[in-house]
Short mmCIF file of C-alpha atoms in Angstrom, two decimals:
data_model
loop_
_atom_site.label_atom_id
_atom_site.label_comp_id
_atom_site.label_asym_id
_atom_site.label_seq_id
_atom_site.Cartn_x
_atom_site.Cartn_y
_atom_site.Cartn_z
CA ILE A 1 -0.13 -0.03 0.57
CA THR A 2 2.67 2.92 1.14
CA THR A 3 5.61 1.75 -1.35
CA SER A 4 3.48 1.13 -4.17
CA LEU A 5 -0.44 2.39 -4.52
CA VAL A 6 0.47 5.47 -2.84
CA LYS A 7 2.94 6.25 -5.72
CA ASP A 8 0.30 4.76 -8.41
CA ALA A 9 -2.09 6.21 -7.49
CA GLN A 10 -0.94 9.37 -7.81
CA LEU A 11 0.18 8.77 -11.20
CA GLN A 12 -0.29 12.06 -13.99
CA ASP A 13 -0.46 9.94 -17.14
CA THR A 14 -3.20 9.74 -19.89
CA MET A 15 -3.87 5.38 -19.19
CA ALA A 16 -3.63 6.54 -15.14
CA LYS A 17 -7.57 6.14 -15.30
CA LEU A 18 -7.29 2.72 -15.69
CA LEU A 19 -4.54 2.07 -13.72
CA ARG A 20 -6.99 4.34 -10.60
CA ARG A 21 -9.90 2.01 -11.02
CA ARG A 22 -8.48 -1.18 -10.49
CA ILE A 23 -6.72 0.33 -7.74
CA SER A 24 -9.84 0.64 -5.72
CA ILE A 25 -10.96 -2.72 -6.88
CA LEU A 26 -8.02 -4.39 -5.61
CA LEU A 27 -7.80 -2.28 -2.34
CA SER A 28 -11.66 -3.12 -1.58
CA GLN A 29 -10.99 -7.16 -2.32
CA TRP A 30 -7.72 -6.60 0.10
CA ILE A 31 -9.03 -4.98 2.92
CA SER A 32 -10.92 -7.88 4.72
CA VAL A 33 -7.97 -10.54 4.07
CA LYS A 34 -4.93 -8.19 6.03
CA VAL A 35 -4.44 -4.64 6.53
CA SER A 36 -3.16 -3.35 9.14
CA ARG A 37 -4.97 -0.55 11.41
CA GLN A 38 -2.03 1.67 10.76
CA ASN A 39 -2.29 0.87 7.21
CA ARG A 40 -6.01 1.77 6.93
CA PRO A 41 -6.24 5.43 7.02
CA THR A 42 -3.91 5.59 3.68
CA VAL A 43 -6.31 3.09 2.01
CA TYR A 44 -9.31 6.14 3.20
CA ASP A 45 -6.79 8.58 1.55
CA ILE A 46 -6.09 6.99 -1.28
CA PHE A 47 -10.26 6.02 -1.57
CA ARG A 48 -10.67 10.37 -0.87
CA HIS A 49 -7.78 11.18 -3.72
CA LEU A 50 -9.99 9.01 -6.06
CA MET A 51 -13.10 10.93 -6.12
CA ASN A 52 -12.05 14.11 -6.24
CA PRO A 53 -13.30 15.59 -9.26
CA ALA A 54 -10.77 18.81 -9.27
CA ASP A 55 -7.78 15.59 -10.62
CA ARG A 56 -8.41 15.48 -14.61
CA TYR A 57 -7.09 11.79 -14.46
CA ASN A 58 -10.17 10.62 -11.99
CA ASP A 59 -12.93 10.43 -14.01
CA GLU A 60 -16.75 9.65 -13.86
CA VAL A 61 -15.86 6.08 -14.42
CA VAL A 62 -12.79 5.98 -12.02
CA ARG A 63 -14.81 8.06 -8.80
CA ILE A 64 -18.03 5.61 -9.43
CA THR A 65 -15.67 3.31 -8.93
CA ALA A 66 -13.63 4.56 -5.93
CA ALA A 67 -17.32 5.43 -4.54
CA ARG A 68 -18.94 2.02 -5.17
CA GLN A 69 -16.19 0.35 -3.72
CA LEU A 70 -15.69 2.20 -0.44
CA LYS A 71 -19.04 0.12 0.66
CA LEU A 72 -17.01 -3.05 0.86
CA ILE A 73 -14.09 -1.08 2.97
CA ALA A 74 -16.86 0.40 5.55
CA ASP A 75 -18.37 -3.24 5.34
CA ASP A 76 -15.19 -4.77 6.81
CA PHE A 77 -15.00 -5.66 10.43
CA GLU A 78 -12.28 -3.95 11.28
CA PHE A 79 -13.35 -0.48 9.87
CA ILE A 80 -13.19 1.79 13.21
CA GLY A 81 -15.74 4.52 12.59
CA GLU A 82 -13.16 6.82 15.14
CA ASP A 83 -10.01 5.84 12.67
CA PHE A 84 -12.21 7.49 9.38
CA LEU A 85 -13.57 10.32 11.40
CA PRO A 86 -10.98 12.45 9.71
CA TYR A 87 -11.34 11.48 5.80
CA ALA A 88 -15.32 11.67 6.93
CA GLY A 89 -16.29 15.11 6.09
CA ASP A 90 -14.20 14.72 2.89
CA THR A 91 -15.78 11.81 1.79
CA PHE A 92 -19.57 12.77 2.21
CA ASN A 93 -19.46 15.73 -0.22
CA LEU A 94 -17.86 14.02 -2.49
CA LEU A 95 -20.41 11.38 -2.67
CA ILE A 96 -23.32 13.50 -2.33
CA GLY A 97 -21.60 15.91 -5.25
CA LEU A 98 -21.22 12.77 -7.27
CA ILE A 99 -24.64 11.86 -7.05
CA GLU A 100 -25.64 15.10 -7.28
CA GLU A 101 -23.60 14.47 -11.08
CA ILE A 102 -24.48 11.15 -12.25
CA ASN A 103 -28.32 10.12 -13.62
CA LEU A 104 -28.05 6.86 -13.67
CA ASP A 105 -30.20 5.43 -10.54
CA GLU A 106 -28.39 2.19 -10.15
CA THR A 107 -25.25 4.10 -9.90
CA LYS A 108 -26.66 6.42 -7.71
CA LEU A 109 -28.28 3.54 -5.70
CA ALA A 110 -25.31 2.52 -5.06
CA ILE A 111 -23.56 5.58 -3.67
CA LEU A 112 -26.65 6.13 -1.68
CA GLU A 113 -25.40 2.45 0.01
CA THR A 114 -22.18 3.76 0.16
CA ILE A 115 -23.15 6.26 2.53
CA ARG A 116 -25.54 3.97 4.48
CA SER A 117 -23.00 1.42 5.35
CA ILE A 118 -20.49 4.61 6.12
CA VAL A 119 -23.30 5.88 8.33
CA ASN A 120 -23.57 2.44 9.82
CA ARG A 121 -20.49 1.38 10.65
CA MET A 122 -19.22 5.25 12.32
CA GLU A 123 -22.23 4.85 15.11
CA GLU A 124 -22.01 8.05 17.32
CA HIS A 125 -18.81 9.33 15.54
CA VAL A 126 -20.57 10.83 12.05
CA SER A 127 -22.57 13.62 14.82
CA PRO A 128 -20.86 16.29 13.00
CA PHE A 129 -21.89 15.42 9.21
CA GLY A 130 -25.55 14.87 10.24
CA ASP A 131 -26.03 18.29 9.13
CA ALA A 132 -24.30 18.24 5.74
CA ILE A 133 -26.24 14.83 5.01
CA MET A 134 -29.95 16.15 6.45
CA THR A 135 -29.54 18.68 4.37
CA THR A 136 -29.52 16.51 1.11
CA LEU A 137 -31.48 13.70 1.44
CA PRO A 138 -34.74 15.62 1.52
CA LYS A 139 -33.52 17.38 -2.01
CA LEU A 140 -32.94 13.69 -3.07
CA TRP A 141 -36.22 12.72 -1.64
CA GLU A 142 -38.01 15.51 -3.62
CA SER A 143 -35.82 14.84 -6.83
CA ALA A 144 -36.87 11.56 -7.14
CA GLU A 145 -39.74 10.19 -9.82
CA ALA A 146 -42.77 9.37 -8.80
CA GLU A 147 -41.71 5.85 -10.32
CA GLU A 148 -38.63 5.96 -8.40
CA TYR A 149 -39.51 5.04 -4.96
CA MET A 150 -35.57 2.98 -4.78
CA ILE A 151 -34.43 5.79 -4.63
CA LYS A 152 -36.91 7.07 -1.61
CA GLN A 153 -36.33 3.76 -0.44
CA SER A 154 -32.64 4.35 0.05
CA VAL A 155 -33.34 7.79 1.42
CA LEU A 156 -35.73 6.55 4.51
CA ALA A 157 -32.13 3.52 4.80
CA ILE A 158 -30.11 6.44 4.77
CA THR A 159 -32.16 8.18 7.59
CA ASN A 160 -32.94 5.48 9.88
CA ALA A 161 -29.06 4.55 9.96
CA LEU A 162 -29.08 8.66 11.12
CA VAL A 163 -31.47 8.89 13.83
CA ASN A 164 -29.65 5.20 15.15
CA SER A 165 -26.17 6.07 15.11
CA MET A 166 -26.92 9.82 16.30
CA LYS A 167 -29.37 8.62 19.26
CA LYS A 168 -30.85 11.79 20.95
CA ASP A 169 -29.03 14.28 18.52
CA SER A 170 -31.05 13.37 16.04
CA GLN A 171 -34.25 15.15 17.29
CA ARG A 172 -32.75 18.09 15.51
CA TYR A 173 -33.46 16.40 12.20
CA GLN A 174 -36.81 16.06 13.26
CA SER A 175 -38.79 18.87 11.06
CA PHE A 176 -36.61 17.15 7.77
CA ILE A 177 -38.10 13.82 8.69
CA ILE A 178 -41.86 14.04 9.40
CA PRO A 179 -42.68 15.70 6.20
CA LEU A 180 -40.95 12.55 4.64
CA LEU A 181 -42.79 9.97 7.03
CA ARG A 182 -45.87 11.60 6.06
CA GLU A 183 -45.99 11.46 2.63
CA ALA A 184 -44.91 7.57 2.61
CA MET A 185 -47.34 6.88 5.18
CA ASN A 186 -49.92 8.46 3.30
CA PRO A 187 -52.18 5.26 2.15
CA ASP A 188 -53.46 7.34 -1.38
CA SER A 189 -50.18 7.94 -2.47
CA PRO A 190 -49.05 4.81 -5.41
CA LEU A 191 -45.59 4.81 -3.14
CA HIS A 192 -47.12 3.76 0.36
CA LEU A 193 -46.74 -0.44 0.19
CA HIS A 194 -43.93 0.02 -1.47
CA LEU A 195 -42.67 2.40 1.10
CA ILE A 196 -44.53 1.24 4.19
CA GLU A 197 -41.57 -1.53 5.44
CA GLU A 198 -38.80 1.05 5.26
CA SER A 199 -40.96 4.06 6.67
CA ILE A 200 -42.20 1.94 9.32
CA GLU A 201 -38.72 1.59 10.41
CA LEU A 202 -37.35 5.21 10.46
CA PHE A 203 -40.61 6.00 13.17
CA GLY A 204 -40.00 3.21 15.27
CA SER A 205 -36.37 4.16 15.30
CA VAL A 206 -37.43 8.02 15.48
CA LEU A 207 -39.66 7.59 18.47
CA THR A 208 -36.97 5.50 20.27
CA GLN A 209 -34.63 8.46 20.22
CA SER A 210 -36.83 10.94 21.42
CA VAL A 211 -37.05 12.27 24.81
CA PRO A 212 -40.66 13.52 26.35
CA PRO A 213 -42.22 15.62 25.98
CA LEU A 214 -42.68 14.92 22.13
CA SER A 215 -42.91 17.52 18.99
CA THR A 216 -47.10 18.81 18.44
CA GLU A 217 -45.99 17.12 14.52
CA LEU A 218 -44.72 13.88 16.20
CA ALA A 219 -47.53 13.07 18.66
CA GLN A 220 -50.22 13.64 15.32
CA LEU A 221 -48.00 11.11 12.97
CA VAL A 222 -49.58 8.74 15.05
CA GLU A 223 -53.00 9.20 13.19
CA LEU A 224 -51.33 7.01 10.45
CA LEU A 225 -50.34 4.38 12.52
CA LEU A 226 -53.75 3.61 13.46
CA PRO A 227 -55.00 2.08 10.00
CA LEU A 228 -51.67 -0.03 9.63
CA LEU A 229 -52.24 -2.11 12.32
CA GLU A 230 -55.12 -3.98 10.41
CA TYR A 231 -52.32 -4.65 7.05
CA ASP A 232 -49.80 -7.67 7.47
CA SER A 233 -48.75 -9.69 10.74
CA ASN A 234 -45.39 -7.78 9.87
CA VAL A 235 -46.54 -4.56 9.24
CA ALA A 236 -49.17 -4.56 12.00
CA LYS A 237 -46.55 -5.69 14.76
CA ASN A 238 -44.14 -2.71 14.64
CA ALA A 239 -46.82 -0.65 14.18
CA LEU A 240 -48.71 -1.72 17.01
CA ASP A 241 -44.74 -1.22 19.63
CA ILE A 242 -44.44 2.18 17.75
CA VAL A 243 -48.72 2.60 18.91
CA LYS A 244 -47.30 1.25 22.65
CA SER A 245 -44.48 3.60 22.58
CA TYR A 246 -47.05 6.08 21.59
CA VAL A 247 -48.77 5.68 24.87
CA LEU A 248 -45.82 5.76 27.48
CA LEU A 249 -44.28 8.23 25.91
CA SER A 250 -47.17 11.04 25.06
CA PRO A 251 -50.12 9.40 27.42
CA GLU A 252 -51.26 12.78 27.10
CA ALA A 253 -51.71 13.26 23.64
CA MET A 254 -53.27 9.65 22.92
CA LEU A 255 -56.17 9.91 25.49
CA ALA A 256 -57.27 13.69 23.59
CA ASP A 257 -60.42 13.23 22.85
CA HIS A 258 -59.45 13.52 18.63
CA LEU A 259 -57.19 10.62 19.57
CA ARG A 260 -58.09 8.24 22.26
CA ARG A 261 -61.07 6.31 20.28
CA PRO A 262 -59.75 6.08 17.14
CA THR A 263 -56.80 4.35 19.17
CA LEU A 264 -59.08 2.25 20.64
CA VAL A 265 -61.07 0.50 17.90
CA ALA A 266 -57.73 -0.07 16.24
CA LEU A 267 -56.70 -2.12 19.44
CA ALA A 268 -59.73 -3.24 19.42
CA LYS A 269 -58.90 -4.92 15.98
CA THR A 270 -55.98 -6.74 16.57
CA MET A 271 -57.92 -8.89 19.26
CA GLU A 272 -60.01 -10.40 16.26
CA THR A 273 -56.26 -11.57 14.04
CA ASN A 274 -54.75 -14.65 14.41
CA SER A 275 -51.98 -13.79 15.73
CA ARG A 276 -51.47 -14.34 20.11
CA GLU A 277 -48.59 -12.24 20.00
CA GLN A 278 -50.70 -9.38 18.65
CA VAL A 279 -53.99 -9.78 20.66
CA LYS A 280 -50.97 -9.64 23.90
CA ASP A 281 -49.78 -6.50 22.63
CA GLY A 282 -53.03 -5.23 21.60
CA ALA A 283 -54.55 -5.46 24.99
CA ARG A 284 -51.18 -4.38 26.64
CA CYS A 285 -51.73 -1.36 24.83
CA ILE A 286 -54.67 -0.97 26.00
CA GLU A 287 -54.10 -1.47 29.48
CA PHE A 288 -51.90 1.51 29.33
CA MET A 289 -53.85 3.86 27.64
CA ILE A 290 -56.50 2.66 31.31
CA LEU A 291 -53.32 2.91 33.89
CA ALA A 292 -52.92 6.14 32.07
CA ALA A 293 -56.18 7.34 32.22
CA ALA A 294 -56.55 6.51 35.79
CA GLU A 295 -53.29 8.50 36.77
CA MET A 296 -53.55 11.86 35.19
CA GLY A 297 -57.72 11.85 35.64
CA GLY A 298 -58.60 9.96 38.28
CA SER A 299 -61.91 8.07 38.29
CA GLN A 300 -63.27 10.15 35.61
CA GLY A 301 -60.84 9.82 33.51
CA LEU A 302 -61.38 5.92 34.00
CA THR A 303 -64.78 6.71 33.64
CA VAL A 304 -64.30 8.12 30.11
CA ILE A 305 -62.18 4.87 28.98
CA VAL A 306 -64.10 2.71 29.51
CA GLN A 307 -67.29 4.74 28.21
CA ASP A 308 -65.36 4.00 25.03
CA MET A 309 -64.77 0.75 25.46
CA LEU A 310 -68.08 -0.45 26.24
CA GLU A 311 -69.49 2.24 23.39
CA ILE A 312 -67.79 0.36 20.27
CA GLY A 313 -68.21 -2.79 21.80
CA PHE A 314 -65.22 -3.61 22.76
CA MET A 315 -66.29 -4.93 26.69
CA ARG A 316 -69.07 -7.31 24.36
CA HIS A 317 -66.05 -8.81 22.78
CA ILE A 318 -64.10 -9.47 25.36
CA MET A 319 -66.78 -11.24 27.60
CA GLU A 320 -67.58 -12.71 24.86
CA GLU A 321 -64.84 -14.44 24.04
CA LEU A 322 -64.09 -15.09 28.04
#
């Protein structure tokens, strides 16, 4: 690496672009075999150099190849986010700039996957670069055509990785994330079925990394979850977990007049599914709502929620089943 590849990557020659492309491929295959921690920063620097558009021998093929192969570097077991930190800022800027330059969706998706891998592997060390990434993702989302749902899937996946890596610091991006979730989870959108799994996963991560009290915008987003409790088992299970988190994190919002009864109606339907686990989770969620109503409103609060349960037929259903 230090005696040959560093020099080869800097050769200024008309045929240099062929050599540079092969260097990135070689390093991506070599990284998992035997590259010492001491030499890994040199590898990161080589990739940064190969993606630099200011070098006239780094044509589009060289830069795209380096961007693709960098995913294998980040996915390697011994990749350490702290060691990559000095190269992260330039690398993210180069990857984002390359995405904006190219037109082929398949190539954009490959580079987005590289970004997602780096964000995942850097964990909390990615925080200083969160602003640059989150400024770009909504633009990429908006620029994607209606049929380009795979681009939007990738945007949701990167956002999810960023939220999980930055943890509670990611709350400052909720103003960017909530509109994406609102669009992806809109049942009238043609993209709804394509994006539902990624959007549910991101939704759960956002809530997991949120500290009460929840923002008004995030609290209102629960309305989009309730219809999902009737979907196939995996989507319904994840949606039910998020509803349960809402009850625990923001009971005052869930017990408000405009949300309380629709939530109880949706949870009552989970009692009719064939999944015993889903029935159990739905019952536990209703139990939490009853406890919260009693704690916040005393006997009057309990009366209100029990009256709702009677009027929607939930109590009758439970007694008949017993």
